[in-house]
Coordinates of C-alpha atoms in Angstrom, one line a residue:
M1 CA -37.8 -13.7 242.1
E2 CA -41.3 -13.4 240.5
I3 CA -44.3 -14.6 242.5
V4 CA -47.0 -15.9 240.1
K5 CA -50.5 -15.8 241.7
K6 CA -54.1 -16.3 240.5
C7 CA -56.7 -13.6 241.3
E8 CA -59.5 -15.0 243.5
W9 CA -62.1 -12.7 241.8
C10 CA -61.3 -12.6 238.1
H11 CA -59.2 -15.8 238.0
K12 CA -56.4 -14.2 236.0
T13 CA -52.8 -14.8 236.6
F14 CA -50.6 -12.0 237.8
I15 CA -47.2 -11.3 239.4
G16 CA -47.7 -10.5 243.1
Q17 CA -45.6 -8.0 245.0
M18 CA -46.1 -10.0 248.2
V19 CA -46.6 -13.7 249.0
T20 CA -49.9 -12.9 250.6
A21 CA -51.4 -11.1 247.6
R22 CA -54.8 -12.4 246.6
F23 CA -56.2 -10.0 244.0
C24 CA -54.6 -8.6 240.8
S25 CA -55.8 -5.1 241.3
S26 CA -57.6 -2.7 243.6
K27 CA -60.7 -3.0 241.4
C28 CA -61.0 -6.8 242.1
C29 CA -60.3 -6.2 245.7
N30 CA -63.1 -3.6 246.1
Q31 CA -65.6 -5.8 244.2
A32 CA -64.7 -8.8 246.4
Y33 CA -65.2 -6.6 249.5
R34 CA -68.6 -5.4 248.4
Y35 CA -69.6 -9.0 247.6
K36 CA -68.5 -10.0 251.1
R37 CA -70.6 -7.3 252.6
N38 CA -73.7 -8.2 250.6
V39 CA -73.3 -11.9 251.6
Q40 CA -73.0 -11.0 255.2
S41 CA -76.1 -8.8 255.1
G42 CA -78.1 -11.4 253.3
K43 CA -78.6 -9.4 250.1
C44 CA -77.2 -12.2 248.0
T45 CA -76.1 -15.8 248.3
P46 CA -72.6 -17.0 247.3
P47 CA -72.8 -19.0 244.1
D48 CA -69.6 -20.9 244.8
S49 CA -67.1 -21.3 247.5
T50 CA -63.9 -20.4 245.6
I51 CA -63.6 -17.0 247.4
D52 CA -62.6 -16.9 251.0
L53 CA -64.9 -14.4 252.6
S54 CA -63.4 -14.6 256.0
T55 CA -60.6 -12.2 255.1
L56 CA -59.9 -9.8 252.2
S57 CA -56.8 -7.8 251.3
R58 CA -55.0 -5.9 253.9
R59 CA -55.3 -2.8 251.9
V60 CA -59.2 -2.7 252.0
D61 CA -59.2 -3.3 255.7
E62 CA -56.5 -0.7 256.4
K63 CA -58.3 1.9 254.3
K64 CA -61.6 1.4 256.2
Q65 CA -59.7 1.7 259.5
F66 CA -57.9 4.8 258.2
N67 CA -61.1 6.5 257.3
D68 CA -62.6 5.7 260.7
T69 CA -59.7 7.4 262.5
L70 CA -60.2 10.7 260.6
K71 CA -63.7 11.3 262.0
D72 CA -62.6 12.5 265.4
K73 CA -59.2 14.0 264.6
Q74 CA -58.9 17.8 265.0
F75 CA -55.3 18.0 263.6
L76 CA -54.4 16.3 260.3
S77 CA -51.3 15.7 258.3
P78 CA -51.2 16.6 254.5
L79 CA -51.8 12.9 253.7
E80 CA -54.9 12.7 255.9
T81 CA -56.1 16.0 254.5
A82 CA -55.8 14.6 251.0
E83 CA -57.8 11.5 252.0
L84 CA -60.5 13.7 253.6
L85 CA -60.9 16.0 250.6
G86 CA -60.4 13.3 248.0
V87 CA -57.3 14.7 246.3
C88 CA -53.7 13.7 246.2
R89 CA -51.0 14.8 248.6
S90 CA -49.2 17.0 246.1
T91 CA -52.4 19.0 245.5
I92 CA -52.6 19.7 249.3
Y93 CA -49.0 21.0 249.2
N94 CA -49.9 23.2 246.2
Y95 CA -52.8 24.7 248.3
L96 CA -50.4 25.4 251.1
G97 CA -47.9 27.1 248.8
Q98 CA -50.7 29.3 247.3
H99 CA -51.8 30.2 250.9
E100 CA -55.3 28.7 250.3
L101 CA -54.9 26.5 253.4
K102 CA -53.4 27.4 256.8
A103 CA -50.9 25.1 258.3
K104 CA -48.2 25.0 261.0
Q105 CA -44.8 23.7 259.9
F106 CA -42.6 22.0 262.4
R107 CA -39.3 20.2 261.8
G108 CA -40.2 17.2 259.7
K109 CA -44.0 17.6 260.4
T110 CA -46.8 19.8 258.9
I111 CA -50.1 20.0 260.8
I112 CA -53.4 21.3 259.4
R113 CA -56.3 22.2 261.7
R114 CA -59.6 20.7 260.8
S115 CA -61.6 23.8 261.7
D116 CA -59.5 25.8 259.2
I117 CA -60.7 23.4 256.4
E118 CA -64.3 23.9 257.4
K119 CA -63.9 27.7 257.5
L120 CA -62.9 27.6 253.8
F121 CA -66.4 26.5 252.9
D122 CA -68.1 28.9 255.3
E123 CA -66.6 31.9 253.5
A124 CA -66.4 30.5 250.0
P125 CA -67.4 32.9 247.1
S126 CA -70.1 32.0 244.7
Y127 CA -69.2 29.6 241.9
K128 CA -68.2 31.3 238.5
K129 CA -68.4 29.5 235.3
R130 CA -65.0 29.5 233.5
G131 CA -64.8 31.4 230.2
N132 CA -67.2 33.8 228.6
I133 CA -68.5 31.3 226.0
Q134 CA -72.2 31.5 224.9
K135 CA -73.8 29.3 222.4
G136 CA -76.8 30.3 220.3
K137 CA -78.0 32.3 217.3
K138 CA -77.3 36.0 216.9
T139 CA -77.8 39.0 214.6
H140 CA -74.8 39.4 212.2
N141 CA -75.1 43.2 212.2
D142 CA -74.4 43.4 215.9
Y143 CA -71.4 41.1 216.0
Y144 CA -67.8 40.8 214.7
S145 CA -66.4 37.6 213.4
L146 CA -62.7 36.7 214.0
K147 CA -61.7 37.5 210.4
E148 CA -63.5 40.9 210.5
M149 CA -61.7 41.9 213.7
M150 CA -58.3 40.9 212.3
E151 CA -58.9 42.9 209.1
K152 CA -60.3 46.0 210.8
F153 CA -57.8 46.4 213.6
K154 CA -54.8 44.9 211.8
I155 CA -54.0 42.5 214.6
S156 CA -53.3 38.7 214.8
K157 CA -55.6 36.0 215.8
R158 CA -53.7 35.5 219.1
T159 CA -54.1 39.2 219.9
V160 CA -57.8 39.1 219.3
F161 CA -58.4 36.3 221.8
R162 CA -55.9 37.8 224.3
R163 CA -57.5 41.2 224.4
C164 CA -61.1 39.8 224.5
E165 CA -60.0 37.6 227.5
Q166 CA -58.3 40.7 229.1
F167 CA -61.4 42.9 228.9
G168 CA -63.9 40.2 229.5
I169 CA -65.7 40.4 226.2
P170 CA -68.0 37.4 225.9
Q171 CA -67.7 35.0 223.0
I172 CA -70.6 33.5 221.1
I173 CA -69.9 30.3 219.3
E174 CA -72.1 29.3 216.3
G175 CA -70.9 26.0 214.8
R176 CA -67.2 26.4 214.2
R177 CA -67.2 30.2 214.2
T178 CA -66.7 32.7 217.0
F179 CA -68.3 36.1 217.3
W180 CA -68.0 39.1 219.7
K181 CA -70.4 42.0 220.3
K182 CA -69.5 45.1 218.2
K183 CA -70.5 47.4 221.1
D184 CA -68.0 45.9 223.5
V185 CA -65.3 45.5 220.9
D186 CA -65.4 49.1 219.7
V187 CA -65.0 50.4 223.2
H188 CA -62.0 48.3 224.1
F189 CA -60.3 48.2 220.7
A190 CA -60.7 51.9 219.8
E191 CA -57.1 52.7 220.7
L192 CA -55.9 50.4 217.9
L193 CA -57.5 52.7 215.3
V194 CA -55.6 55.8 216.4
Q195 CA -53.5 57.2 213.5
Y196 CA -49.9 58.1 214.3
D197 CA -47.5 60.4 212.4
L198 CA -44.8 57.9 211.6
K199 CA -42.2 60.5 210.5
D200 CA -40.9 60.6 214.1
W201 CA -40.8 56.8 214.5
Y202 CA -38.6 54.0 213.3
N203 CA -39.8 50.4 212.8
A204 CA -37.5 47.4 213.3
K205 CA -36.7 47.1 209.6
Q206 CA -35.6 50.7 209.2
I207 CA -33.3 50.5 212.3
E208 CA -31.8 47.3 210.9
E209 CA -31.0 49.0 207.6
I210 CA -29.5 52.2 209.2
Y211 CA -27.7 50.8 212.3
G212 CA -27.4 47.1 211.5
M213 CA -29.3 45.9 214.6
K214 CA -31.2 42.6 214.6
R215 CA -34.7 42.4 216.2
A216 CA -33.5 40.7 219.4
A217 CA -30.7 43.2 219.9
L218 CA -33.0 46.1 219.2
N219 CA -35.6 44.9 221.9
K220 CA -32.8 44.6 224.5
Y221 CA -31.4 48.0 223.6
A222 CA -34.8 49.8 223.7
L223 CA -35.6 48.1 227.1
R224 CA -32.2 49.1 228.6
H225 CA -32.4 52.7 227.5
N226 CA -36.2 53.1 228.0
V227 CA -36.9 54.1 224.4
P228 CA -40.6 55.0 223.9
R229 CA -42.5 52.7 221.5
I230 CA -46.0 52.4 220.0
Q231 CA -47.9 49.5 218.5
F232 CA -49.7 50.4 215.2
Q233 CA -51.3 47.9 212.8
N234 CA -49.4 45.0 214.4
I235 CA -46.0 46.7 213.9
T236 CA -43.8 48.1 216.8
Y237 CA -42.4 51.6 216.2
F238 CA -39.5 53.2 218.3
S239 CA -38.9 56.9 218.9
K240 CA -36.7 58.3 216.2
S241 CA -35.2 61.1 218.3
H242 CA -34.2 58.8 221.2
I243 CA -32.6 56.2 218.9
D244 CA -30.6 58.9 217.0
N245 CA -29.4 60.5 220.3
L246 CA -28.4 57.2 221.7
K247 CA -26.5 56.3 218.5
R248 CA -24.7 59.7 218.6
L249 CA -26.1 60.8 215.2
A250 CA -28.2 63.8 216.4
K251 CA -27.3 67.1 214.8
I252 CA -24.9 69.4 216.7
P253 CA -26.6 72.7 217.4
D254 CA -23.3 74.6 217.5
G255 CA -20.4 74.2 215.0
N256 CA -17.8 75.3 217.6
Y257 CA -18.0 71.9 219.4
Y258 CA -16.7 68.3 218.7
T259 CA -18.6 65.2 219.6
V260 CA -16.7 62.2 221.1
Q261 CA -17.5 60.2 218.0
D262 CA -16.0 62.9 215.7
I263 CA -12.7 62.9 217.6
V264 CA -12.5 59.1 217.6
K265 CA -13.0 59.0 213.8
S266 CA -10.4 61.7 213.0
S267 CA -7.7 60.7 215.5
S268 CA -6.0 57.7 217.1
F269 CA -7.8 58.3 220.5
S270 CA -10.4 55.8 221.8
T271 CA -13.6 56.8 223.5
S272 CA -12.3 56.1 226.9
Q273 CA -9.1 58.1 226.2
V274 CA -11.1 61.1 225.0
R275 CA -13.2 61.1 228.2
Y276 CA -10.1 60.6 230.4
Y277 CA -8.3 63.6 228.9
V278 CA -11.4 65.8 229.0
K279 CA -11.8 65.1 232.7
N280 CA -8.1 65.5 233.6
E281 CA -7.3 68.5 231.4
K282 CA -10.6 70.2 232.5
L283 CA -11.7 71.0 228.9
S284 CA -14.9 73.1 228.3
V285 CA -17.8 70.7 227.6
K286 CA -21.6 70.8 227.6
R287 CA -24.4 68.3 227.1
V288 CA -27.1 68.6 224.5
N289 CA -29.7 65.8 224.0
G290 CA -27.5 63.4 225.9
L291 CA -24.4 64.2 223.8
L292 CA -21.1 65.2 225.2
L293 CA -19.8 68.3 223.2
I294 CA -16.2 69.4 223.6
L295 CA -15.1 72.9 222.7
R296 CA -13.0 72.9 219.5
T297 CA -10.4 75.5 220.6
D298 CA -9.7 73.7 223.8
W299 CA -9.4 70.3 222.2
D300 CA -7.1 71.6 219.4
A301 CA -4.9 73.2 221.9
F302 CA -4.7 70.0 223.9
V303 CA -3.7 68.0 220.8
K304 CA -0.9 70.4 220.1
R305 CA 0.5 70.0 223.6
Y306 CA 0.0 66.2 223.4
Q307 CA 2.0 65.9 220.1
A308 CA 4.8 68.2 221.4
S309 CA 5.2 66.0 224.5
H310 CA 4.9 62.6 222.8
L311 CA 6.9 63.2 219.6
S312 CA 10.7 63.8 220.2
E313 CA 11.2 65.4 216.7
A314 CA 8.6 67.2 214.7
P315 CA 8.8 66.7 210.9
K316 CA 10.7 69.5 209.2
P317 CA 9.9 70.5 205.7
Q318 CA 13.5 71.1 204.7
E319 CA 14.8 67.8 206.0
P320 CA 13.8 64.3 204.8
N321 CA 10.4 63.4 206.3
P322 CA 10.9 60.9 209.2
F323 CA 7.4 59.7 209.0
Y324 CA 5.4 57.4 206.7
T325 CA 1.8 57.8 205.7
I326 CA -0.4 54.8 205.5
D327 CA -0.4 54.9 201.7
E328 CA 3.5 55.0 201.6
I329 CA 3.7 51.9 203.9
I330 CA 1.2 50.0 201.8
E331 CA 3.1 50.8 198.6
K332 CA 6.5 50.0 200.1
Y333 CA 5.8 46.8 202.0
K334 CA 2.7 45.5 200.2
V335 CA 0.5 45.1 203.4
K336 CA -3.1 45.9 204.2
E337 CA -4.2 48.9 206.3
T338 CA -5.5 46.6 209.1
T339 CA -2.1 44.9 209.3
I340 CA -0.4 48.3 209.8
Y341 CA -2.6 49.1 212.8
R342 CA -2.1 45.6 214.2
I343 CA 1.8 46.0 213.9
A344 CA 1.7 49.5 215.5
K345 CA -0.3 48.2 218.4
A346 CA 1.9 45.1 219.0
Q347 CA 5.2 47.1 218.7
N348 CA 4.0 50.2 220.6
I349 CA 4.5 52.5 217.7
D350 CA 2.9 55.9 218.3
F351 CA 1.1 57.5 215.4
F352 CA -0.7 60.8 214.9
T353 CA -3.0 62.6 212.5
I354 CA -1.9 65.5 210.3
G355 CA -4.9 66.8 208.4
D356 CA -6.7 63.7 207.1
K357 CA -3.6 61.5 207.0
K358 CA -2.2 59.2 209.8
C359 CA 1.6 59.2 210.1
F360 CA 3.9 56.5 211.6
P361 CA 7.6 56.9 212.5
K362 CA 9.9 55.4 209.8
T363 CA 12.3 54.0 212.3
G364 CA 9.7 51.8 214.1
I365 CA 8.2 50.6 210.8
D366 CA 11.5 49.8 209.2
N367 CA 12.9 48.0 212.2
Y368 CA 9.9 45.7 212.2
F369 CA 10.0 44.8 208.5
I370 CA 13.9 44.6 208.4
K371 CA 15.1 42.8 211.5
D372 CA 18.5 42.1 213.1
N373 CA 20.2 45.2 211.5
L374 CA 20.8 43.6 208.1
T375 CA 24.1 44.3 206.5
P376 CA 24.4 45.3 202.8
E377 CA 26.1 42.1 201.7
L378 CA 23.0 40.0 202.5
T379 CA 21.6 39.8 199.0
E380 CA 20.4 36.2 198.9
W381 CA 17.4 34.9 200.8
Y382 CA 15.4 31.7 201.5
S383 CA 11.7 31.6 201.9
S384 CA 10.2 29.2 204.5
E385 CA 9.1 26.8 201.7
E386 CA 12.6 26.7 200.2
I387 CA 14.2 25.8 203.6
Q388 CA 11.6 23.1 204.1
S389 CA 12.2 21.4 200.7
K390 CA 16.0 21.8 200.8
Y391 CA 16.6 20.5 204.3
N392 CA 13.5 18.3 204.8
M393 CA 12.2 20.3 207.7
T394 CA 8.6 21.0 208.8
Y395 CA 7.3 24.5 209.2
K396 CA 7.5 24.3 213.0
Q397 CA 11.1 23.1 212.7
V398 CA 12.0 26.1 210.5
T399 CA 10.5 28.6 212.9
T400 CA 12.3 27.0 215.8
F401 CA 15.6 26.9 213.9
V402 CA 15.6 30.6 212.8
C403 CA 14.7 31.8 216.3
K404 CA 17.3 29.6 218.0
H405 CA 20.2 30.6 215.7
H406 CA 19.1 34.3 215.3
I407 CA 18.9 34.1 211.5
P408 CA 18.5 37.6 210.0
R409 CA 15.2 38.1 208.2
K410 CA 13.3 40.5 206.1
Y411 CA 9.6 40.9 205.1
V412 CA 8.1 41.3 201.7
G413 CA 4.5 42.2 202.6
T414 CA 3.7 39.8 205.4
K415 CA 5.9 36.9 204.1
P416 CA 9.3 36.4 205.9
Y417 CA 12.6 35.6 204.1
Y418 CA 15.7 34.4 205.8
S419 CA 19.4 35.0 205.1
K420 CA 20.8 32.3 202.8
L421 CA 24.3 32.9 204.1
H422 CA 23.4 32.3 207.8
V423 CA 21.1 29.4 207.1
D424 CA 23.8 27.6 205.1
K425 CA 26.4 28.3 207.7
E426 CA 24.3 26.9 210.4
K427 CA 23.6 23.8 208.3
N428 CA 27.4 23.5 207.6
I429 CA 27.1 23.8 203.9
L430 CA 29.7 26.6 203.3
Q431 CA 32.4 25.3 205.8
P432 CA 34.8 22.7 204.6
E433 CA 35.2 19.3 206.3
D434 CA 38.7 20.3 207.8
D435 CA 37.2 23.3 209.6
F436 CA 35.6 20.9 212.2
K437 CA 37.5 19.3 215.0
T438 CA 36.7 16.9 217.8
I439 CA 37.1 17.8 221.5
E440 CA 40.3 15.8 221.8
E441 CA 41.8 17.7 218.8
L442 CA 40.9 21.0 220.4
M443 CA 42.4 20.0 223.7
S444 CA 45.7 19.2 222.1
M445 CA 45.7 22.4 219.9
Y446 CA 44.9 24.9 222.8
Q447 CA 46.4 23.0 225.7
M448 CA 43.0 22.8 227.5
T449 CA 41.4 20.2 229.6
V450 CA 38.2 18.5 228.6
H451 CA 36.3 20.5 231.3
Q452 CA 37.5 23.8 229.9
V453 CA 36.5 22.9 226.4
R454 CA 33.0 21.8 227.5
E455 CA 32.7 25.0 229.5
V456 CA 33.3 27.1 226.4
I457 CA 30.7 25.0 224.5
R458 CA 28.2 25.4 227.3
F459 CA 28.5 29.2 227.6
Y460 CA 28.9 30.1 223.9
H461 CA 27.2 29.2 220.7
V462 CA 29.7 27.0 218.7
P463 CA 28.4 25.3 215.5
K464 CA 28.8 21.5 215.6
K465 CA 27.9 18.5 213.6
R466 CA 27.8 14.7 214.2
C467 CA 30.2 12.5 212.3
G468 CA 29.4 8.9 213.2
K469 CA 30.0 8.4 216.9
F470 CA 31.8 11.8 217.3
I471 CA 30.7 15.4 217.6
K472 CA 32.9 17.9 215.8
L473 CA 33.0 21.6 216.6
S474 CA 33.7 24.6 214.2
L475 CA 37.4 25.5 214.5
H476 CA 36.9 29.0 213.2
D477 CA 34.2 29.9 215.7
F478 CA 36.1 28.2 218.6
N479 CA 39.3 30.1 217.8
H480 CA 37.3 33.4 217.5
I481 CA 35.8 32.9 221.0
I482 CA 39.2 32.1 222.6
E483 CA 40.8 35.2 221.1
E484 CA 38.0 37.5 222.4
R485 CA 38.2 35.9 225.8
K486 CA 41.9 36.7 226.0
Q487 CA 41.2 40.3 225.1
G488 CA 38.5 40.5 227.9
I489 CA 35.6 40.8 225.4
V490 CA 32.4 38.9 226.1
P491 CA 31.6 37.0 222.9
A492 CA 28.2 37.3 221.4
K493 CA 25.3 35.1 222.6
C494 CA 26.7 34.8 226.1
N495 CA 25.2 36.1 229.4
E496 CA 28.4 36.0 231.5
L497 CA 32.1 35.5 231.1
P498 CA 33.6 32.3 232.4
T499 CA 37.0 32.0 233.8
D500 CA 39.9 32.1 231.4
P501 CA 41.1 28.5 230.7
S502 CA 44.7 29.6 230.4

């Protein structure tokens, strides 16, 4: 509900927060209060009687009463301290947080002693004018302008003002231009004119070209490894020797040693594996400029022992080579080099290095690209797209179908092909209509109960198809399962042998 009132001082309408509100603002309230005091003292005569001078707003009276109570109080709250000093309460809390005022903090109450406030002014330092700005005329020969300092010392505008503020060099402003004394500037800016030999230093652009590191990554890297740096002509330079040593590109003083990076590049070992074997095999090592150097003879002997223990059969020159090189795999199966490493990692296929070539066992590679022990009579194949178009299946349905029915497959490159014979058999294309029987027909042919027939269907994979309301089962596969069970053989695709129905 809005309470529309009319101000007794300015006669403007306003929405009052309380029913007893008489003035629209504190300004009108204060002016009415002063007017009342002047009338009571006889300094002026009221021109009209529209204003009730007997009472004014509660706020003015309470403020006067509040100020009177502060005169004799020795202990004040933050709000009372703010009223005493003429600032807001948040400023008082800032002073307390900055330890400029002393206070005692109780649970739910903060007390400030009045004497502590008075001591601040007894021991106050002399007033300092903020900034070092001077206005007036000057001699141009004894002063630098902003542009001259930027050109001479090769620094930015921001750096000029920051350093002048840091060293307390006074500014002289003439119109819109700023000047500094040459004498003071030359003393504090002399270090910026020192000439460095930049042959032993990298700048950020050079490091990005050599190592591919962006500016943000370089700053974090240099800070983490405490890389020395210098500032010259507004460009930051980093120590060349430290960067090279950290990046493992420093020259090896002795040719009889390997670095960890050299071993990783020329073998299948990772950095953590190299360090693990060096520690456990107790190989001879030394450190030079932060680099771990491994004795060549010790490492070569370890590699020979490792290959002898991890490879069951070493390649014999007289027999057919049981290993593929990367080039042979790429040429035979039409795949990329990265795909070969991915397959080897996924299938746990060990590989090793002979000279500059990496070799893979033929059995592991061939088993991956030719799955399910394909027989020679499988000469016709479907691609995934052909199965989708022929049987109106989606890609997801095709993948589920071939996994569920164990369809033999082969790979040409990375593209899979599926046996046409098995796909058509599962889809009931090659089997005649008479080769399928209902459950009742199988019961009468094999003298079995309905539970025994369903038990066989549940435990073994029997092809079936729907004909109207009935489901028919493959007679050929059902007969094959029954014969194997009578001989005590567990048919394929079965985890346990159920009881013989006969």
